[in-house]
Amino acid sequence: MPSADDSTLPPDVLSRASWARVRWPGGAILDTNLPARIDEPVHAGSIFKLVVARAALAQGLVTARTRFVCPRRVEVQGRRADCVHPDLGRPLALDDALAYSCNHFFVRLAERLDRAGLTETLRRLSSGAVLITGEPAMPWMALGVEGPRAGMRTWARIALAAMAVDPDEPEGSAMIRRGAARAASEGTAVALADDTSYTLAKTGTTMGDSGVQEGRVVAWRPESAEAIVVRAPGVAGRDAARIARAVWDAATVSDEPRVRVGRTRDASDTDPAGRVDDLPLEAYVAGVVAAEGEQDMPSVALQALAVAARSYAIAPARRHTRDGYDVCDTTHCQVLGAATRWSREAAAQTRGVVLALGDTVVRVPYSASCSGVLSSPRELWGGDDATLTRTGPDPVGHTVDNWQGTAAADALYAALKEAGYRGDVLRGLRVVARTREGLPSRIALDGLAPAEIDASTFRHIVGRRLGWDVLKSHAWDVTRVGVGYRFTGRGKGHGAGLCLRGASVYAARGSSLTQVMSTYVPGASLISTRDQVVVRVPSQLMASAQRLRKETRALLAGTRVRLRVFTPRLVTIEVHPTVASYQRATGRAWWTSASTRAVAPDHRRTQADASVPRFRIDVAPRSNGALTAEALTGVLRHELVHVLTGPLLVDAPAWVAEGLATEGGRLDTSTREPSHVAGPCPSDALVVQPGSLETMRDAYARAGACLNAALPGGLASWRTLVAP
């Protein structure tokens, strides 16, 4: 069950609230807690303002130029309905009024609204289920406190229909959607704000039959085809939005894999194994990023750490299965700390993205600083595939810290003896074997049995018993001094796999997550665990199909992180044998390279799979017949942006979709330079049917320039253009 994380909410607010999650479009109930209560007939409150907005648009009372100055004090027939929203310092347009639920704006509309027209709009939005009867006062009906009553699921269907794209009123429906989106990002439903999801919402507050204030909210996430409706006694609409967020967050967590964490740092003599915590995967990843990373690391470096932590947690080969858990909470596995705002962001910005060989998730080691040299995990501790991670000099130049640590001989002897080594005294300590990079791999323990230990195990024993400041990395030398040993070294950590300091330098230069990971882990690819990719190629290219699928999954995962889209996709790529075949399938000109289109849901699948957006990418044959990354990467990057953003851009201008695909499809978008392409944003007709290759190139270039101008903060804010 969800839990309130805001102390201003009454403690029992969730137990008294009724809610339902529904599939939308469709209306199938996914989950609900108190169905009888949520279906009790009630007034809609300010949710009814969506109906009024639709009716006013239909009657021509509102246009994009309509503005009302809000005096904040509203009196209707001797009763007060003052506005409580902040003073925006300007006259309000329709989207402002919806975002902040301005009573004055809708009272003014009600004074001009035709009752018969409002009745017809409500009948249409409700498919005849709700009608206006009697003669309720128009201003109070417009505020949803008089007039028709219905269950909240019915009001939700009406609100969602009002938020939908209306092809007969594109400008008006865009204003409504913009207002509902702003409500969820900055207005009365701001608790639902989330930069990885486009959310539409409308809140309402009214008095229930018992005289107690009730908050309502209807919210919709088109990307996941899911809506939620909440009725909450004793609170306002803003609080109902917080409840909706808690319900949605709880549903997300319930769908996640779980990670069993052995709390070995809490072990004691009476409980040597420590406790085992069962954690949601993304909460675990956020905790690891907080402990292993640093707040001032660039965002892309923190993303790389999150991907490595997630991959380590769910890879099939787990170190502690026999111990009854999956991972420990020390450097033997991954240190787990308390999640922070920035660590949660890194986890959220990479949700579901892992490193894999084919379809198998792999564990990838990482360290704070590789000492300038990358070592092989296999040579250090007999780790995984030696070709998985880069070895040799770190290709990313960065500063390397030197360090020094000491250990008393008797303390070191006690630590080794406790770890199972036998003998009366430790007479000497020597490095007897090194990796190709010059790091210690085997250590001689003169006077003890066994007489040798691998360097990784030795460092772990020293760290656990004597502290991690004695041996800060795997790059060290040892000297006997006085009553103990002096260790001198460089870097921090084992130095294999992903080097976080190098990744930070690389990220600060503007590199993407894909570039960072391919530098340090060239043997694995990024994938999203929830995507399905099918590749169909001509028979003569069958040998290349598997490689193309692998590369497509990697491109799709990297593009997801750039655009922060994490709902699953089913993608079919059809590489055509001839240009004629491509033209028959797409209707596109011979000089185009590819075409992407949405595919109708397959209702033979489970309900969950049927709701996953499905896309087909038709690819024209290459002039030289090549089916390689070099030949198709640019084309697929462009088309995969359409796959990820297409479901939300149905009512946006065509230049938005193509500009986003053009800019998002570039290899490196984090260091975009302002475009100097001249001319206005291209029309829909020019983008959809350019007429020639030269015209298309010009239209796409101008679309990209317009996109850059509209998103000065970067591509991750692309959802602000859904209903521009």
Short mmCIF file of N, CA and C in Angstrom, two decimals, residues 5 9 51 63 81 93 107 186 287 346 378 430 441 455 470-471 649:
data_model
loop_
_atom_site.label_atom_id
_atom_site.label_comp_id
_atom_site.label_asym_id
_atom_site.label_seq_id
_atom_site.Cartn_x
_atom_site.Cartn_y
_atom_site.Cartn_z
N ASP A 5 4.20 10.65 2.48
CA ASP A 5 5.51 11.10 2.92
C ASP A 5 5.50 12.58 3.26
N LEU A 9 -0.25 15.95 5.75
CA LEU A 9 -1.44 15.15 5.52
C LEU A 9 -1.90 14.51 6.82
N VAL A 51 -15.33 20.31 -18.45
CA VAL A 51 -16.55 20.29 -19.27
C VAL A 51 -16.89 21.71 -19.72
N THR A 63 -10.83 31.63 -27.07
CA THR A 63 -9.82 31.39 -28.10
C THR A 63 -8.45 31.50 -27.44
N ALA A 81 -16.66 32.63 -3.48
CA ALA A 81 -15.90 31.53 -4.10
C ALA A 81 -14.54 32.08 -4.50
N ALA A 93 -5.06 33.11 -19.30
CA ALA A 93 -5.62 32.40 -20.44
C ALA A 93 -6.26 31.11 -19.96
N VAL A 107 -16.34 31.40 -13.62
CA VAL A 107 -17.58 32.13 -13.33
C VAL A 107 -17.88 33.10 -14.47
N GLU A 186 3.12 22.23 -12.38
CA GLU A 186 3.35 23.45 -11.60
C GLU A 186 2.13 23.93 -10.85
N GLY A 287 20.18 3.76 -3.50
CA GLY A 287 21.02 3.67 -2.31
C GLY A 287 22.47 3.39 -2.64
N ALA A 346 19.38 9.80 -10.57
CA ALA A 346 20.21 8.94 -11.43
C ALA A 346 19.52 7.61 -11.69
N ARG A 378 39.51 -10.64 -14.32
CA ARG A 378 39.94 -12.04 -14.23
C ARG A 378 41.31 -12.15 -13.59
N ARG A 430 55.05 -10.13 0.78
CA ARG A 430 55.69 -9.78 -0.49
C ARG A 430 54.72 -9.94 -1.65
N SER A 441 48.83 -9.21 -7.96
CA SER A 441 47.79 -10.23 -8.14
C SER A 441 47.92 -11.35 -7.12
N ALA A 455 45.48 -10.93 -4.36
CA ALA A 455 45.51 -9.54 -3.91
C ALA A 455 44.13 -9.01 -3.56
N VAL A 470 43.60 1.66 4.82
CA VAL A 470 44.93 1.03 4.79
C VAL A 470 45.32 0.71 3.35
N LEU A 471 44.41 0.07 2.62
CA LEU A 471 44.63 -0.25 1.20
C LEU A 471 43.49 0.37 0.40
N LEU A 649 2.97 12.70 -29.44
CA LEU A 649 3.05 13.83 -30.37
C LEU A 649 1.94 13.82 -31.42
#
